[in-house]
mmCIF file with all atom_site columns, N, CA and C in Angstrom:
data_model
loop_
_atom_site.group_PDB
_atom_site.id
_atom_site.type_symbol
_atom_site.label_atom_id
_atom_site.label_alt_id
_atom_site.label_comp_id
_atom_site.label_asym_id
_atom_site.label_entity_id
_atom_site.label_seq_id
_atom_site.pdbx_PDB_ins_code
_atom_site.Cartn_x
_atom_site.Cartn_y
_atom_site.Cartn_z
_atom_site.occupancy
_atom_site.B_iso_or_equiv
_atom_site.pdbx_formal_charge
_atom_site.auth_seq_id
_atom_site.auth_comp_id
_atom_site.auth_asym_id
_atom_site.auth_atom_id
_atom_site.pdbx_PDB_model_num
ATOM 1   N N  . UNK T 1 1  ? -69.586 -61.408 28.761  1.00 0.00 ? 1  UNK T N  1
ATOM 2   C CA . UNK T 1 1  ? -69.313 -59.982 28.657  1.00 0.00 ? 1  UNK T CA 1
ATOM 3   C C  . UNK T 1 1  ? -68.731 -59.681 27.286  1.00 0.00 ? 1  UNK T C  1
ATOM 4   N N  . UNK T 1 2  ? -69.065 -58.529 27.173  1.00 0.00 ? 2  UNK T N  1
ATOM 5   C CA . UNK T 1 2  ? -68.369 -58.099 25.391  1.00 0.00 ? 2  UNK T CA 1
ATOM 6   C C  . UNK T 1 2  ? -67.637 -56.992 25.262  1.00 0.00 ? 2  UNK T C  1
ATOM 7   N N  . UNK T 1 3  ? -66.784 -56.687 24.239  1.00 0.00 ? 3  UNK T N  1
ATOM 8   C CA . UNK T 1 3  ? -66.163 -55.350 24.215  1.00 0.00 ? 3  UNK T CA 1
ATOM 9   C C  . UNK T 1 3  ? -66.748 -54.355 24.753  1.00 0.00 ? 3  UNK T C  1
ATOM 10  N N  . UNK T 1 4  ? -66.528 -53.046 25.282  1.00 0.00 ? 4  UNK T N  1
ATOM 11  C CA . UNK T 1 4  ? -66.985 -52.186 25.720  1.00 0.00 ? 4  UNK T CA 1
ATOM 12  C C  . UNK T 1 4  ? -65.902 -50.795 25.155  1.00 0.00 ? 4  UNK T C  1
ATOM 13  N N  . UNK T 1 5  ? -66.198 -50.200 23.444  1.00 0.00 ? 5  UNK T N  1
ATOM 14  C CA . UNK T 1 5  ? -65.460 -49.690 23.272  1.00 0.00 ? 5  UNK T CA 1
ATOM 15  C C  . UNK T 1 5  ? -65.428 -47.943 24.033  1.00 0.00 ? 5  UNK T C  1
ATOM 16  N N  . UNK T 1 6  ? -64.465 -47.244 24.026  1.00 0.00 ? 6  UNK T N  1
ATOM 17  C CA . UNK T 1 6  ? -64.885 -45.788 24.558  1.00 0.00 ? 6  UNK T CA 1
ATOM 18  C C  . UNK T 1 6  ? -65.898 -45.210 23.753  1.00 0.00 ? 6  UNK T C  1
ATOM 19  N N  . UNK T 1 7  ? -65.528 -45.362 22.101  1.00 0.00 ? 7  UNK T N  1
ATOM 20  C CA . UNK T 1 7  ? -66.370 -44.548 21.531  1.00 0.00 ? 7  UNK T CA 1
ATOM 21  C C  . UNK T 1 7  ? -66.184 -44.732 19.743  1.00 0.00 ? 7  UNK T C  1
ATOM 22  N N  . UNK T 1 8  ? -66.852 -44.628 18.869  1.00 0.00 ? 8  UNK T N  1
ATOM 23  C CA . UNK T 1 8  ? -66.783 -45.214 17.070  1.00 0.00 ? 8  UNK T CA 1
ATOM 24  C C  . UNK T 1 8  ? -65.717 -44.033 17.068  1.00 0.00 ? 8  UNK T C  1
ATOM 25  N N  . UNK T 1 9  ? -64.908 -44.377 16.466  1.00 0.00 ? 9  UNK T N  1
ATOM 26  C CA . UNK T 1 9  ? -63.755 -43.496 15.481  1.00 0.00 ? 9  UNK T CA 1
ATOM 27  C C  . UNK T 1 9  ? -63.978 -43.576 14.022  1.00 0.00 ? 9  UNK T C  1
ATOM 28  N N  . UNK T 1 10 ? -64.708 -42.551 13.564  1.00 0.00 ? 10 UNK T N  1
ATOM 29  C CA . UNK T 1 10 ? -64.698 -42.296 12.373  1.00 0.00 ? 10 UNK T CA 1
ATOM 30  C C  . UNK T 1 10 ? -63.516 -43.379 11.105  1.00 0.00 ? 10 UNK T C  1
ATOM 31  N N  . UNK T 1 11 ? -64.127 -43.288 10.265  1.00 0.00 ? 11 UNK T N  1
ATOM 32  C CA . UNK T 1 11 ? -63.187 -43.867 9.311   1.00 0.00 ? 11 UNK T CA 1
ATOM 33  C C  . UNK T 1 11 ? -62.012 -43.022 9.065   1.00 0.00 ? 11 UNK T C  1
ATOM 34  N N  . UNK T 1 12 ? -62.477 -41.607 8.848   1.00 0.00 ? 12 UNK T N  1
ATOM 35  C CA . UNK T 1 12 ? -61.767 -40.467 8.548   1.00 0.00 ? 12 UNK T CA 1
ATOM 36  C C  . UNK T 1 12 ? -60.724 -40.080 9.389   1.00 0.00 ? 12 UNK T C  1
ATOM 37  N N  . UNK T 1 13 ? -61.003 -40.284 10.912  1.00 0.00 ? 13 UNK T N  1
ATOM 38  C CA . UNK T 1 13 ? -60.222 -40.162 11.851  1.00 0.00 ? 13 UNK T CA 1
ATOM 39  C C  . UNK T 1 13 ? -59.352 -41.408 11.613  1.00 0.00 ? 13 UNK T C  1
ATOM 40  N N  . UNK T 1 14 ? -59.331 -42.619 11.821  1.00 0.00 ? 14 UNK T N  1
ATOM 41  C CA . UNK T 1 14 ? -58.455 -43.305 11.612  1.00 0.00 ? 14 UNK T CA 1
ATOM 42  C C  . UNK T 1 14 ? -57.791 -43.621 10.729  1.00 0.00 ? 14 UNK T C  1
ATOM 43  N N  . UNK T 1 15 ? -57.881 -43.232 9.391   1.00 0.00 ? 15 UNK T N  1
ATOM 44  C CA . UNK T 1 15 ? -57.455 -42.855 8.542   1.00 0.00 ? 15 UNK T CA 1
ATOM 45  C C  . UNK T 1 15 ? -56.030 -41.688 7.895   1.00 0.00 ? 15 UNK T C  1
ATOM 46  N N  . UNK T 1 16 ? -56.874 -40.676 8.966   1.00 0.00 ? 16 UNK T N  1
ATOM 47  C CA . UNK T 1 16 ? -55.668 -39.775 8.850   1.00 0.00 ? 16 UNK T CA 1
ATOM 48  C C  . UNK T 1 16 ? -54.288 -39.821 10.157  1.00 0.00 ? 16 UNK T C  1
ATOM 49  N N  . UNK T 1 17 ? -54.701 -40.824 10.439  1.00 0.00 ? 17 UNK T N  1
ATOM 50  C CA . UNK T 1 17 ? -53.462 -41.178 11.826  1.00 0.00 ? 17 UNK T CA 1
ATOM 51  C C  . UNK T 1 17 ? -52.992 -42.186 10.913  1.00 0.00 ? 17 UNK T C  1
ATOM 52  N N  . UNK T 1 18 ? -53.537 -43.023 10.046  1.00 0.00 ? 18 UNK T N  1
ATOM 53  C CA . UNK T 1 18 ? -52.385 -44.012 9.071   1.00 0.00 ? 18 UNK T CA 1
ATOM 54  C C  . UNK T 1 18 ? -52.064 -43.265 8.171   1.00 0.00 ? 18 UNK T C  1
ATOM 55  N N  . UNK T 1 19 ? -52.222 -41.972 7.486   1.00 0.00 ? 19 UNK T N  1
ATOM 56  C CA . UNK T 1 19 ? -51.627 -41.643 6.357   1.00 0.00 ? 19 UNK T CA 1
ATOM 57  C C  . UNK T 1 19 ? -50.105 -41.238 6.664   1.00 0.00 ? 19 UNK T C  1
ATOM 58  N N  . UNK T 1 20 ? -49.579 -41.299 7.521   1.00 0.00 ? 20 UNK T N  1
ATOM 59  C CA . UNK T 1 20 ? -48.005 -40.888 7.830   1.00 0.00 ? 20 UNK T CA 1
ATOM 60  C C  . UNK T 1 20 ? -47.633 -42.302 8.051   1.00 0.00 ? 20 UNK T C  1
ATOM 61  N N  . UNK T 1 21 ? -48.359 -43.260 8.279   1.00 0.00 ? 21 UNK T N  1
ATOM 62  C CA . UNK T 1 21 ? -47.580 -44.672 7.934   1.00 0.00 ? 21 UNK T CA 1
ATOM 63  C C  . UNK T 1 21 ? -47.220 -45.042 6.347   1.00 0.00 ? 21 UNK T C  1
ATOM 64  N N  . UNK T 1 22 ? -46.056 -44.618 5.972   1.00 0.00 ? 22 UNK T N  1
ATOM 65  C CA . UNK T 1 22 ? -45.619 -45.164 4.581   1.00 0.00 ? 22 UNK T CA 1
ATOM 66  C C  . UNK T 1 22 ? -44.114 -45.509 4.368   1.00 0.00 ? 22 UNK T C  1
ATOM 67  N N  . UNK T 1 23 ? -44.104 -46.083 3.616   1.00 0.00 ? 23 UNK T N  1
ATOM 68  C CA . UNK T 1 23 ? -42.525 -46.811 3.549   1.00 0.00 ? 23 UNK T CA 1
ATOM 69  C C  . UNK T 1 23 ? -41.774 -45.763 3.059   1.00 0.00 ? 23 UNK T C  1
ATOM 70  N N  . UNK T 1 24 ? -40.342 -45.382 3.585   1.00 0.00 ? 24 UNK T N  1
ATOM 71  C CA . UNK T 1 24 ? -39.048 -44.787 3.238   1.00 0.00 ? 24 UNK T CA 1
ATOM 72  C C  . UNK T 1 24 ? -37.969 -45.176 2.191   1.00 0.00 ? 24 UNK T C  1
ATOM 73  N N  . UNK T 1 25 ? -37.371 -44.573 1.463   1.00 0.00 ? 25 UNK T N  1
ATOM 74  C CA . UNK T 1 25 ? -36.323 -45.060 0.473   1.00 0.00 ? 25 UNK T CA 1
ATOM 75  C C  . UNK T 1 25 ? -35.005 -45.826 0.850   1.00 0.00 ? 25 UNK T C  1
ATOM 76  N N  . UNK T 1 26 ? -34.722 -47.123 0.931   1.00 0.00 ? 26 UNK T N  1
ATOM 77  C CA . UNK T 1 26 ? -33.739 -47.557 1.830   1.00 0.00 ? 26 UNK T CA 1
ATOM 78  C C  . UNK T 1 26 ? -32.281 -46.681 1.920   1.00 0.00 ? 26 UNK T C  1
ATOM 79  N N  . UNK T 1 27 ? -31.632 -46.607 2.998   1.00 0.00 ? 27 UNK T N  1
ATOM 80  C CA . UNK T 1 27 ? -30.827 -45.721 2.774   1.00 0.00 ? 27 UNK T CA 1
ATOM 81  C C  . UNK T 1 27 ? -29.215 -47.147 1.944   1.00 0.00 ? 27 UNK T C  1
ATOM 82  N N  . UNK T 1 28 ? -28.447 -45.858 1.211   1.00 0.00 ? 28 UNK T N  1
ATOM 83  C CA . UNK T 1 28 ? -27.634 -46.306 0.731   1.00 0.00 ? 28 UNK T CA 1
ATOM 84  C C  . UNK T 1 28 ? -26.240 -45.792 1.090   1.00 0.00 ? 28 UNK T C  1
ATOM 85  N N  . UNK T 1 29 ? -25.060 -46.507 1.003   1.00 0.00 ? 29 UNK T N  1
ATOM 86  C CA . UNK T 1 29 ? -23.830 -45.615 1.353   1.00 0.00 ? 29 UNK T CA 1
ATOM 87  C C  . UNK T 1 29 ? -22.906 -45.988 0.007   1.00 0.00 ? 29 UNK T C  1
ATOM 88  N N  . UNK T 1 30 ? -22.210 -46.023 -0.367  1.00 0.00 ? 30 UNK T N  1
ATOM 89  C CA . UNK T 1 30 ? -20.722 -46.096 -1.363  1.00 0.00 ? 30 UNK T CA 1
ATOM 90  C C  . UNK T 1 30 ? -19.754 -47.105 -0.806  1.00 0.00 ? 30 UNK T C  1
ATOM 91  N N  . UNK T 1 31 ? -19.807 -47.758 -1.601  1.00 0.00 ? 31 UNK T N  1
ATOM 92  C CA . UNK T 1 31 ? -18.807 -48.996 -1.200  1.00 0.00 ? 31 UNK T CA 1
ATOM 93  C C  . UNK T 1 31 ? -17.096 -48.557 -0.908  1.00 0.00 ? 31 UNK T C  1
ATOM 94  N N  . UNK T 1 32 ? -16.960 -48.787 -0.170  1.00 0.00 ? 32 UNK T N  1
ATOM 95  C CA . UNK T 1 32 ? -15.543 -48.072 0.140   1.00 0.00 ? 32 UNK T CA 1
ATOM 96  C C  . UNK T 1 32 ? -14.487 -48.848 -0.774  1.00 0.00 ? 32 UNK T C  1
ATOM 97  N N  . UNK T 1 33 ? -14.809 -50.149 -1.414  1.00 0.00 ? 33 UNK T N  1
ATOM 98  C CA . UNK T 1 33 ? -13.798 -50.543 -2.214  1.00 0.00 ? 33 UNK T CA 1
ATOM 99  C C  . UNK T 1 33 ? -13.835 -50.229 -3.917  1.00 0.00 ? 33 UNK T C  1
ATOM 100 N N  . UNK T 1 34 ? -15.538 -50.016 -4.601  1.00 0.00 ? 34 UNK T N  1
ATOM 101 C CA . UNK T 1 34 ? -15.354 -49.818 -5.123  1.00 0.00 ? 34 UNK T CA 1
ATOM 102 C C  . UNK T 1 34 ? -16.141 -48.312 -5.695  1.00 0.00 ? 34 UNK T C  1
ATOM 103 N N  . UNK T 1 35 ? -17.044 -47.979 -5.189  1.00 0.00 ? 35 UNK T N  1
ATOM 104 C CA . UNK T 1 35 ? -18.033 -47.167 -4.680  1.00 0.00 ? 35 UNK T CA 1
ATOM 105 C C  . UNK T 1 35 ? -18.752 -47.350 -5.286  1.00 0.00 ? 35 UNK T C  1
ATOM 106 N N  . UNK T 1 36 ? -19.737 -48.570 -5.773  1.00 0.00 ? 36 UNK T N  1
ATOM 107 C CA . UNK T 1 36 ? -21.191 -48.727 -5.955  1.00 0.00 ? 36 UNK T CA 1
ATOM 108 C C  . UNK T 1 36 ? -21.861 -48.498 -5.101  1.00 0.00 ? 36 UNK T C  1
ATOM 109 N N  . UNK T 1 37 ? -23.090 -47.848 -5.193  1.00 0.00 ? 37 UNK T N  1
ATOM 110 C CA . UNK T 1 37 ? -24.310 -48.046 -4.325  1.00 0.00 ? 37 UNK T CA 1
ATOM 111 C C  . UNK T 1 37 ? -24.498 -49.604 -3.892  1.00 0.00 ? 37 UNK T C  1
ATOM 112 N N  . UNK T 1 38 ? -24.954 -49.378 -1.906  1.00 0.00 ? 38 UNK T N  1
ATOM 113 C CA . UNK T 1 38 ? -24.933 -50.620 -1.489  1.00 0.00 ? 38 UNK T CA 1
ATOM 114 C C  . UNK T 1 38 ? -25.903 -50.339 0.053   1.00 0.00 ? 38 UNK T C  1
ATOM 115 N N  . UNK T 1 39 ? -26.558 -51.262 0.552   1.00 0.00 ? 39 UNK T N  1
ATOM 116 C CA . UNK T 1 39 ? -27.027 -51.131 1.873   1.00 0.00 ? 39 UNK T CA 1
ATOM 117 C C  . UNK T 1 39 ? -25.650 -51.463 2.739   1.00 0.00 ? 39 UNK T C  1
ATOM 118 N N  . UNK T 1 40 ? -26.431 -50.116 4.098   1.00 0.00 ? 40 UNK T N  1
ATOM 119 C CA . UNK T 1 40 ? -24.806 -50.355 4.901   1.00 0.00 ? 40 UNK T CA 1
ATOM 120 C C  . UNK T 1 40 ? -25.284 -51.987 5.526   1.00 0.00 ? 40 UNK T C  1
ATOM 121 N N  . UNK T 1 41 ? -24.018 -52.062 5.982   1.00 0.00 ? 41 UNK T N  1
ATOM 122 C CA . UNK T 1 41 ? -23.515 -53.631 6.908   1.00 0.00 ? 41 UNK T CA 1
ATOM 123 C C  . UNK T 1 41 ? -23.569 -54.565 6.299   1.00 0.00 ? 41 UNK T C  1
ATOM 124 N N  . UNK T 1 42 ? -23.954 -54.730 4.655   1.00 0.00 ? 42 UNK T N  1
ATOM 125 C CA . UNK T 1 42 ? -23.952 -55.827 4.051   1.00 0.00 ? 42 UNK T CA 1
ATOM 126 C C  . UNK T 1 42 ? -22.772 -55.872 2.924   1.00 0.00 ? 42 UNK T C  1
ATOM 127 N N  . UNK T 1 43 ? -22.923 -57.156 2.499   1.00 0.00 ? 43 UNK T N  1
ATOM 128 C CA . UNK T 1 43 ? -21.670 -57.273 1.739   1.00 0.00 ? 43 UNK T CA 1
ATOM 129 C C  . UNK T 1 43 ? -22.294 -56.766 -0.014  1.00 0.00 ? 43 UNK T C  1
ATOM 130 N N  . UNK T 1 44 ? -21.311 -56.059 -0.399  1.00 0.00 ? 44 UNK T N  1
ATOM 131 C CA . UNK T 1 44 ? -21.077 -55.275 -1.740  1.00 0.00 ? 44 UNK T CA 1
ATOM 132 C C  . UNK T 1 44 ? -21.560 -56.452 -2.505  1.00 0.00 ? 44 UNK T C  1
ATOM 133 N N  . UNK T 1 45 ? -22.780 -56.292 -3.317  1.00 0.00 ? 45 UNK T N  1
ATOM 134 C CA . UNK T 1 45 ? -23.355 -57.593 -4.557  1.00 0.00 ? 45 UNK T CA 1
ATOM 135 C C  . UNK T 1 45 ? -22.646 -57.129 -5.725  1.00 0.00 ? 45 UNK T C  1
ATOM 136 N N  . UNK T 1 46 ? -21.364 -55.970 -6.096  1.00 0.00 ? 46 UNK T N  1
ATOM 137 C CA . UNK T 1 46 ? -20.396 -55.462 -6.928  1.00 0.00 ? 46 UNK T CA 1
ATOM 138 C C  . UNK T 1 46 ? -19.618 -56.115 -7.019  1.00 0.00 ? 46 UNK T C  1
ATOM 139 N N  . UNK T 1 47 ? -18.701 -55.991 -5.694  1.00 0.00 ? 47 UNK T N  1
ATOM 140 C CA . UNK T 1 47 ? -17.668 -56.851 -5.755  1.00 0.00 ? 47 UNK T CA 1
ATOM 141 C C  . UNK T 1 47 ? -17.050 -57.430 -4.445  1.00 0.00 ? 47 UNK T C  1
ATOM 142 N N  . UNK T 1 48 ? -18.296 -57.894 -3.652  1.00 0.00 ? 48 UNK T N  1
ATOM 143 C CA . UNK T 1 48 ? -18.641 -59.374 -2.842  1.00 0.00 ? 48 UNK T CA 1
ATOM 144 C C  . UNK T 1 48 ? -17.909 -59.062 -1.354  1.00 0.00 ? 48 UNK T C  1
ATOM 145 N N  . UNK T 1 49 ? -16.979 -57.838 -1.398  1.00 0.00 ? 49 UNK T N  1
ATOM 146 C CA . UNK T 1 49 ? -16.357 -57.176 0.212   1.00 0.00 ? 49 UNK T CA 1
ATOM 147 C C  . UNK T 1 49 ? -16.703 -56.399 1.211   1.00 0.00 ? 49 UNK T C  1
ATOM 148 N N  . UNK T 1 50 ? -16.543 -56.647 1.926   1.00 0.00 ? 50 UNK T N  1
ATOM 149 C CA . UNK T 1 50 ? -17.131 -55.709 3.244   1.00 0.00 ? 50 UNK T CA 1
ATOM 150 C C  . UNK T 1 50 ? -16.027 -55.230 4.433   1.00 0.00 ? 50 UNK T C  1
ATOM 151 N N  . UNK T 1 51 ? -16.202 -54.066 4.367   1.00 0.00 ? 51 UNK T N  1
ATOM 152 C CA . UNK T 1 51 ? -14.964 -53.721 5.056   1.00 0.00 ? 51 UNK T CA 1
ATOM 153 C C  . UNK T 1 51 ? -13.647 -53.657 4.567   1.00 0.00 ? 51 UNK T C  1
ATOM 154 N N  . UNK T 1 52 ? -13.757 -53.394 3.401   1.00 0.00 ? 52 UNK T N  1
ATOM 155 C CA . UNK T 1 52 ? -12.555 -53.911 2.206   1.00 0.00 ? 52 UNK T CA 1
ATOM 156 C C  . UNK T 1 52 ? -11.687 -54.793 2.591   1.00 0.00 ? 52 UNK T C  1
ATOM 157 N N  . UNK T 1 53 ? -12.300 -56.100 2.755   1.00 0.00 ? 53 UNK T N  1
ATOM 158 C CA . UNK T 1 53 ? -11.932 -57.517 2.583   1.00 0.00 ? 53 UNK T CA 1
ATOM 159 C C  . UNK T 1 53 ? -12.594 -57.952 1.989   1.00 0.00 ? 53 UNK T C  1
ATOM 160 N N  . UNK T 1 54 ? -11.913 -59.072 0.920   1.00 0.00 ? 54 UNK T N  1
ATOM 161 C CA . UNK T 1 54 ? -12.797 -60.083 0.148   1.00 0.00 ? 54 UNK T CA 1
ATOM 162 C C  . UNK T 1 54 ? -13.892 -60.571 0.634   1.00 0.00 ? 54 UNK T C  1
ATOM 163 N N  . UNK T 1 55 ? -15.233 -61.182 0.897   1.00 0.00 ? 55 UNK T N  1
ATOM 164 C CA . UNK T 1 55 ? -15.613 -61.989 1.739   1.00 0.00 ? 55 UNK T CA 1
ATOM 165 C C  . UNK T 1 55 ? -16.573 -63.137 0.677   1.00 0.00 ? 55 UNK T C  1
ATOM 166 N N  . UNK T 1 56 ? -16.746 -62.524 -0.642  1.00 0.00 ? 56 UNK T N  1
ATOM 167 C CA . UNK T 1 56 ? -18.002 -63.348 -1.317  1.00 0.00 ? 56 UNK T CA 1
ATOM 168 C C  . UNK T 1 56 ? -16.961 -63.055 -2.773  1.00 0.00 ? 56 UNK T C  1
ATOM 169 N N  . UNK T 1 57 ? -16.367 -64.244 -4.012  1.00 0.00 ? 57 UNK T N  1
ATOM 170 C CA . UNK T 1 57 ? -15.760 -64.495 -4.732  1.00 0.00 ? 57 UNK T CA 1
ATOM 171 C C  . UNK T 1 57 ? -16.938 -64.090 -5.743  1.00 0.00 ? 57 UNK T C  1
ATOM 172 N N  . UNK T 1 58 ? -16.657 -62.783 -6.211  1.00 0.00 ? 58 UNK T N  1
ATOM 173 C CA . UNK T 1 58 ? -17.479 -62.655 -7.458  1.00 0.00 ? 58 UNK T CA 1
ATOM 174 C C  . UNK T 1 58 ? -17.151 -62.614 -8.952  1.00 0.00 ? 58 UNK T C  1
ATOM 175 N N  . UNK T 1 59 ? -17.664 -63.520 -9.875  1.00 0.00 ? 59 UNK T N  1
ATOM 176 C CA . UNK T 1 59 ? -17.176 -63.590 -11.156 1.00 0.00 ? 59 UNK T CA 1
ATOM 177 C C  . UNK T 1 59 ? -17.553 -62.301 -12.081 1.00 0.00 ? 59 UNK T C  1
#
């Protein structure tokens, strides 16, 4: 037995149901220790704290 599709979907049609699939600008927040731009929940690549505690010794 073989596929049995409902029916051909245009290229065009499937096409315009992926054009709203596109990537977003990551969001960013302000480091509360020093306020660089930073992704939330991760540790500050500024100055290495999260949650304003030390956690990563940056030179």
């Amino acid at each position: 037995m073989s596929i049995c599709p409902k029916g051909k979907i245009s290229k065009a049609r499937r096409d315009k149901r992926r054009a709203n699939w596109k990537m977003s600008a990551p969001t960013l927040v302000k480091c509360s220790k020093c306020g660089e731009l930073m992704m939330p929940h991760r540790v500050c690549k500024n100055c290495g704290s999260y949650n304003q505690k030390e956690i990563v010794a940056v030179d």
